[in-house]
Amino acid sequence: NNTSEQQLYSSWAWQYKELVSYVREFGDACVPQRNAKNPVLGRWVNRQRSDYKQFLKGNTSYGGITKEKIRLLNNIGFEWSSRTRGRDSWDGQYEEFMSYAKKFGNARVPIKFQANPSLGNWVSMQRRNYTKFQEGNKSCSITK
């Protein structure tokens, strides 16, 4: 049914926009499944991972993820594995950042860094959080 497909996609697009907002706020797309601020988003992210696994197996009968959706999620640094969370994720991004600095001789990672989109988002978030920290804003995730 075309109408239900449109509704499903608009629901997907809505959650995708929520995820983009999450990435802007937290610097990564590692939404906890039990996200207190937005519990639906946590479950939706988990569903994308599950649908992706089915897609990789060639199972398209479930009507889940498409190549276009995968591309959109990849563009914002979506983590297809839920194994990297919290501190490990930050440390991993920091290691990527240090590798970038060594390779390119600077720390100016473009926000749309093709080779690693999540790194560009992460560096941008670190800069925003540092500015908040400098302003005395306690809501940032920077610590001394």
PDB file of C-alpha atoms in Angstrom:
ATOM      1  CA  ASN A   1       0.000   0.000   0.000  1.00  0.00           C
ATOM      2  CA  ASN A   2       1.545   3.267  -1.144  1.00  0.00           C
ATOM      3  CA  THR A   3      -0.042   5.342   1.636  1.00  0.00           C
ATOM      4  CA  SER A   4       1.382   3.153   4.414  1.00  0.00           C
ATOM      5  CA  GLU A   5       4.817   3.272   2.716  1.00  0.00           C
ATOM      6  CA  GLN A   6       4.634   7.090   2.678  1.00  0.00           C
ATOM      7  CA  GLN A   7       3.630   7.133   6.343  1.00  0.00           C
ATOM      8  CA  LEU A   8       6.433   4.736   7.204  1.00  0.00           C
ATOM      9  CA  TYR A   9       8.970   6.874   5.360  1.00  0.00           C
ATOM     10  CA  SER A  10       7.711  10.110   6.920  1.00  0.00           C
ATOM     11  CA  SER A  11       7.996   8.445  10.330  1.00  0.00           C
ATOM     12  CA  TRP A  12      11.527   7.328   9.395  1.00  0.00           C
ATOM     13  CA  ALA A  13      12.386  10.856   8.189  1.00  0.00           C
ATOM     14  CA  TRP A  14      11.079  12.296  11.474  1.00  0.00           C
ATOM     15  CA  GLN A  15      13.266   9.958  13.544  1.00  0.00           C
ATOM     16  CA  TYR A  16      16.220  10.636  11.263  1.00  0.00           C
ATOM     17  CA  LYS A  17      15.847  14.375  11.960  1.00  0.00           C
ATOM     18  CA  GLU A  18      15.737  13.577  15.677  1.00  0.00           C
ATOM     19  CA  LEU A  19      18.953  11.579  15.283  1.00  0.00           C
ATOM     20  CA  VAL A  20      20.641  14.459  13.418  1.00  0.00           C
ATOM     21  CA  SER A  21      19.719  16.726  16.348  1.00  0.00           C
ATOM     22  CA  TYR A  22      21.146  14.166  18.757  1.00  0.00           C
ATOM     23  CA  VAL A  23      24.414  14.053  16.773  1.00  0.00           C
ATOM     24  CA  ARG A  24      24.650  17.854  16.883  1.00  0.00           C
ATOM     25  CA  GLU A  25      24.137  17.833  20.635  1.00  0.00           C
ATOM     26  CA  PHE A  26      26.320  14.866  21.621  1.00  0.00           C
ATOM     27  CA  GLY A  27      28.821  14.538  18.770  1.00  0.00           C
ATOM     28  CA  ASP A  28      27.993  10.949  17.863  1.00  0.00           C
ATOM     29  CA  ALA A  29      25.073   8.762  16.840  1.00  0.00           C
ATOM     30  CA  CYS A  30      25.437   6.299  19.725  1.00  0.00           C
ATOM     31  CA  VAL A  31      21.975   6.790  21.188  1.00  0.00           C
ATOM     32  CA  PRO A  32      21.416   4.590  24.239  1.00  0.00           C
ATOM     33  CA  GLN A  33      18.498   2.219  23.706  1.00  0.00           C
ATOM     34  CA  ARG A  34      17.015   3.504  26.950  1.00  0.00           C
ATOM     35  CA  ASN A  35      17.496   7.194  26.170  1.00  0.00           C
ATOM     36  CA  ALA A  36      15.610   9.076  28.895  1.00  0.00           C
ATOM     37  CA  LYS A  37      15.297  12.263  26.850  1.00  0.00           C
ATOM     38  CA  ASN A  38      13.866  10.491  23.798  1.00  0.00           C
ATOM     39  CA  PRO A  39      13.029   6.801  24.406  1.00  0.00           C
ATOM     40  CA  VAL A  40      11.515   6.369  20.921  1.00  0.00           C
ATOM     41  CA  LEU A  41      14.790   7.465  19.298  1.00  0.00           C
ATOM     42  CA  GLY A  42      16.806   4.872  21.230  1.00  0.00           C
ATOM     43  CA  ARG A  43      14.484   2.094  20.077  1.00  0.00           C
ATOM     44  CA  TRP A  44      14.476   3.482  16.506  1.00  0.00           C
ATOM     45  CA  VAL A  45      18.299   3.486  16.356  1.00  0.00           C
ATOM     46  CA  ASN A  46      18.333  -0.104  17.577  1.00  0.00           C
ATOM     47  CA  ARG A  47      15.785  -1.000  14.882  1.00  0.00           C
ATOM     48  CA  GLN A  48      18.010   0.546  12.172  1.00  0.00           C
ATOM     49  CA  ARG A  49      20.863  -1.698  13.290  1.00  0.00           C
ATOM     50  CA  SER A  50      18.607  -4.735  13.241  1.00  0.00           C
ATOM     51  CA  ASP A  51      17.195  -3.831   9.797  1.00  0.00           C
ATOM     52  CA  TYR A  52      20.733  -3.269   8.504  1.00  0.00           C
ATOM     53  CA  LYS A  53      21.775  -6.768   9.595  1.00  0.00           C
ATOM     54  CA  GLN A  54      18.782  -8.159   7.675  1.00  0.00           C
ATOM     55  CA  PHE A  55      19.712  -6.028   4.666  1.00  0.00           C
ATOM     56  CA  LEU A  56      23.272  -7.414   4.701  1.00  0.00           C
ATOM     57  CA  LYS A  57      21.846 -10.948   4.737  1.00  0.00           C
ATOM     58  CA  GLY A  58      19.815 -10.079   1.630  1.00  0.00           C
ATOM     59  CA  ASN A  59      16.494 -10.232   3.471  1.00  0.00           C
ATOM     60  CA  THR A  60      14.368  -7.462   1.968  1.00  0.00           C
ATOM     61  CA  SER A  61      10.964  -8.982   2.782  1.00  0.00           C
ATOM     62  CA  TYR A  62      10.697  -7.107   6.083  1.00  0.00           C
ATOM     63  CA  GLY A  63      10.394  -3.727   4.275  1.00  0.00           C
ATOM     64  CA  GLY A  64      13.070  -2.096   6.413  1.00  0.00           C
ATOM     65  CA  ILE A  65      16.161  -0.186   5.488  1.00  0.00           C
ATOM     66  CA  THR A  66      17.090   0.934   1.963  1.00  0.00           C
ATOM     67  CA  LYS A  67      20.388   1.916   0.349  1.00  0.00           C
ATOM     68  CA  GLU A  68      19.297   5.568   0.530  1.00  0.00           C
ATOM     69  CA  LYS A  69      18.579   5.317   4.266  1.00  0.00           C
ATOM     70  CA  ILE A  70      21.940   3.612   4.809  1.00  0.00           C
ATOM     71  CA  ARG A  71      23.650   6.439   2.908  1.00  0.00           C
ATOM     72  CA  LEU A  72      21.873   9.080   5.000  1.00  0.00           C
ATOM     73  CA  LEU A  73      22.810   7.341   8.244  1.00  0.00           C
ATOM     74  CA  ASN A  74      26.427   6.900   7.132  1.00  0.00           C
ATOM     75  CA  ASN A  75      26.606  10.623   6.317  1.00  0.00           C
ATOM     76  CA  ILE A  76      26.036  11.500   9.966  1.00  0.00           C
ATOM     77  CA  GLY A  77      28.445   8.894  11.322  1.00  0.00           C
ATOM     78  CA  PHE A  78      25.884   6.289  12.341  1.00  0.00           C
ATOM     79  CA  GLU A  79      27.385   3.431  14.367  1.00  0.00           C
ATOM     80  CA  TRP A  80      26.098   0.158  12.907  1.00  0.00           C
ATOM     81  CA  SER A  81      27.429  -1.750  15.900  1.00  0.00           C
ATOM     82  CA  SER A  82      26.126  -0.880  19.349  1.00  0.00           C
ATOM     83  CA  ARG A  83      29.317  -2.133  20.989  1.00  0.00           C
ATOM     84  CA  THR A  84      31.026   1.269  21.104  1.00  0.00           C
ATOM     85  CA  ARG A  85      29.331   3.424  23.708  1.00  0.00           C
ATOM     86  CA  GLY A  86      30.105   6.295  26.005  1.00  0.00           C
ATOM     87  CA  ARG A  87      33.726   6.662  27.032  1.00  0.00           C
ATOM     88  CA  ASP A  88      34.983   4.002  24.598  1.00  0.00           C
ATOM     89  CA  SER A  89      33.355   5.890  21.757  1.00  0.00           C
ATOM     90  CA  TRP A  90      34.950   9.185  22.865  1.00  0.00           C
ATOM     91  CA  ASP A  91      38.364   7.559  23.210  1.00  0.00           C
ATOM     92  CA  GLY A  92      38.022   5.952  19.797  1.00  0.00           C
ATOM     93  CA  GLN A  93      37.140   9.282  18.201  1.00  0.00           C
ATOM     94  CA  TYR A  94      40.047  10.933  19.998  1.00  0.00           C
ATOM     95  CA  GLU A  95      42.409   8.319  18.551  1.00  0.00           C
ATOM     96  CA  GLU A  96      40.962   8.996  15.085  1.00  0.00           C
ATOM     97  CA  PHE A  97      41.466  12.715  15.686  1.00  0.00           C
ATOM     98  CA  MET A  98      45.111  12.216  16.668  1.00  0.00           C
ATOM     99  CA  SER A  99      45.665  10.082  13.547  1.00  0.00           C
ATOM    100  CA  TYR A 100      44.150  12.850  11.439  1.00  0.00           C
ATOM    101  CA  ALA A 101      46.410  15.478  13.043  1.00  0.00           C
ATOM    102  CA  LYS A 102      49.497  13.331  12.455  1.00  0.00           C
ATOM    103  CA  LYS A 103      48.561  12.606   8.841  1.00  0.00           C
ATOM    104  CA  PHE A 104      47.501  16.145   7.830  1.00  0.00           C
ATOM    105  CA  GLY A 105      49.710  18.188  10.172  1.00  0.00           C
ATOM    106  CA  ASN A 106      46.776  20.114  11.667  1.00  0.00           C
ATOM    107  CA  ALA A 107      43.665  19.656  13.780  1.00  0.00           C
ATOM    108  CA  ARG A 108      41.240  21.310  11.363  1.00  0.00           C
ATOM    109  CA  VAL A 109      39.001  18.342  10.567  1.00  0.00           C
ATOM    110  CA  PRO A 110      36.281  19.494   8.159  1.00  0.00           C
ATOM    111  CA  ILE A 111      32.760  18.888   9.457  1.00  0.00           C
ATOM    112  CA  LYS A 112      32.012  16.999   6.244  1.00  0.00           C
ATOM    113  CA  PHE A 113      35.201  14.906   6.244  1.00  0.00           C
ATOM    114  CA  GLN A 114      34.452  12.295   3.559  1.00  0.00           C
ATOM    115  CA  ALA A 115      36.884   9.676   4.858  1.00  0.00           C
ATOM    116  CA  ASN A 116      35.280   9.669   8.319  1.00  0.00           C
ATOM    117  CA  PRO A 117      32.011  11.680   8.617  1.00  0.00           C
ATOM    118  CA  SER A 118      31.609  10.894  12.313  1.00  0.00           C
ATOM    119  CA  LEU A 119      35.043  12.396  13.064  1.00  0.00           C
ATOM    120  CA  GLY A 120      34.056  15.738  11.522  1.00  0.00           C
ATOM    121  CA  ASN A 121      30.869  15.757  13.612  1.00  0.00           C
ATOM    122  CA  TRP A 122      32.780  14.748  16.733  1.00  0.00           C
ATOM    123  CA  VAL A 123      35.406  17.506  16.354  1.00  0.00           C
ATOM    124  CA  SER A 124      32.684  20.080  15.724  1.00  0.00           C
ATOM    125  CA  MET A 125      30.904  18.936  18.892  1.00  0.00           C
ATOM    126  CA  GLN A 126      34.126  19.136  20.926  1.00  0.00           C
ATOM    127  CA  ARG A 127      34.596  22.721  19.758  1.00  0.00           C
ATOM    128  CA  ARG A 128      31.022  23.670  20.665  1.00  0.00           C
ATOM    129  CA  ASN A 129      31.360  22.012  24.066  1.00  0.00           C
ATOM    130  CA  TYR A 130      34.673  23.778  24.691  1.00  0.00           C
ATOM    131  CA  THR A 131      33.059  27.139  23.909  1.00  0.00           C
ATOM    132  CA  LYS A 132      30.233  26.314  26.350  1.00  0.00           C
ATOM    133  CA  PHE A 133      32.821  25.270  28.936  1.00  0.00           C
ATOM    134  CA  GLN A 134      34.717  28.562  28.493  1.00  0.00           C
ATOM    135  CA  GLU A 135      31.430  30.418  29.022  1.00  0.00           C
ATOM    136  CA  GLY A 136      30.788  28.527  32.260  1.00  0.00           C
ATOM    137  CA  ASN A 137      27.908  26.502  30.831  1.00  0.00           C
ATOM    138  CA  LYS A 138      27.547  23.392  32.994  1.00  0.00           C
ATOM    139  CA  SER A 139      25.503  21.503  30.359  1.00  0.00           C
ATOM    140  CA  CYS A 140      28.512  20.706  28.186  1.00  0.00           C
ATOM    141  CA  SER A 141      30.298  17.377  28.433  1.00  0.00           C
ATOM    142  CA  ILE A 142      33.826  18.837  28.773  1.00  0.00           C
ATOM    143  CA  THR A 143      35.672  18.105  32.006  1.00  0.00           C
ATOM    144  CA  LYS A 144      38.927  19.529  33.296  1.00  0.00           C
TER     145      LYS A 144
END
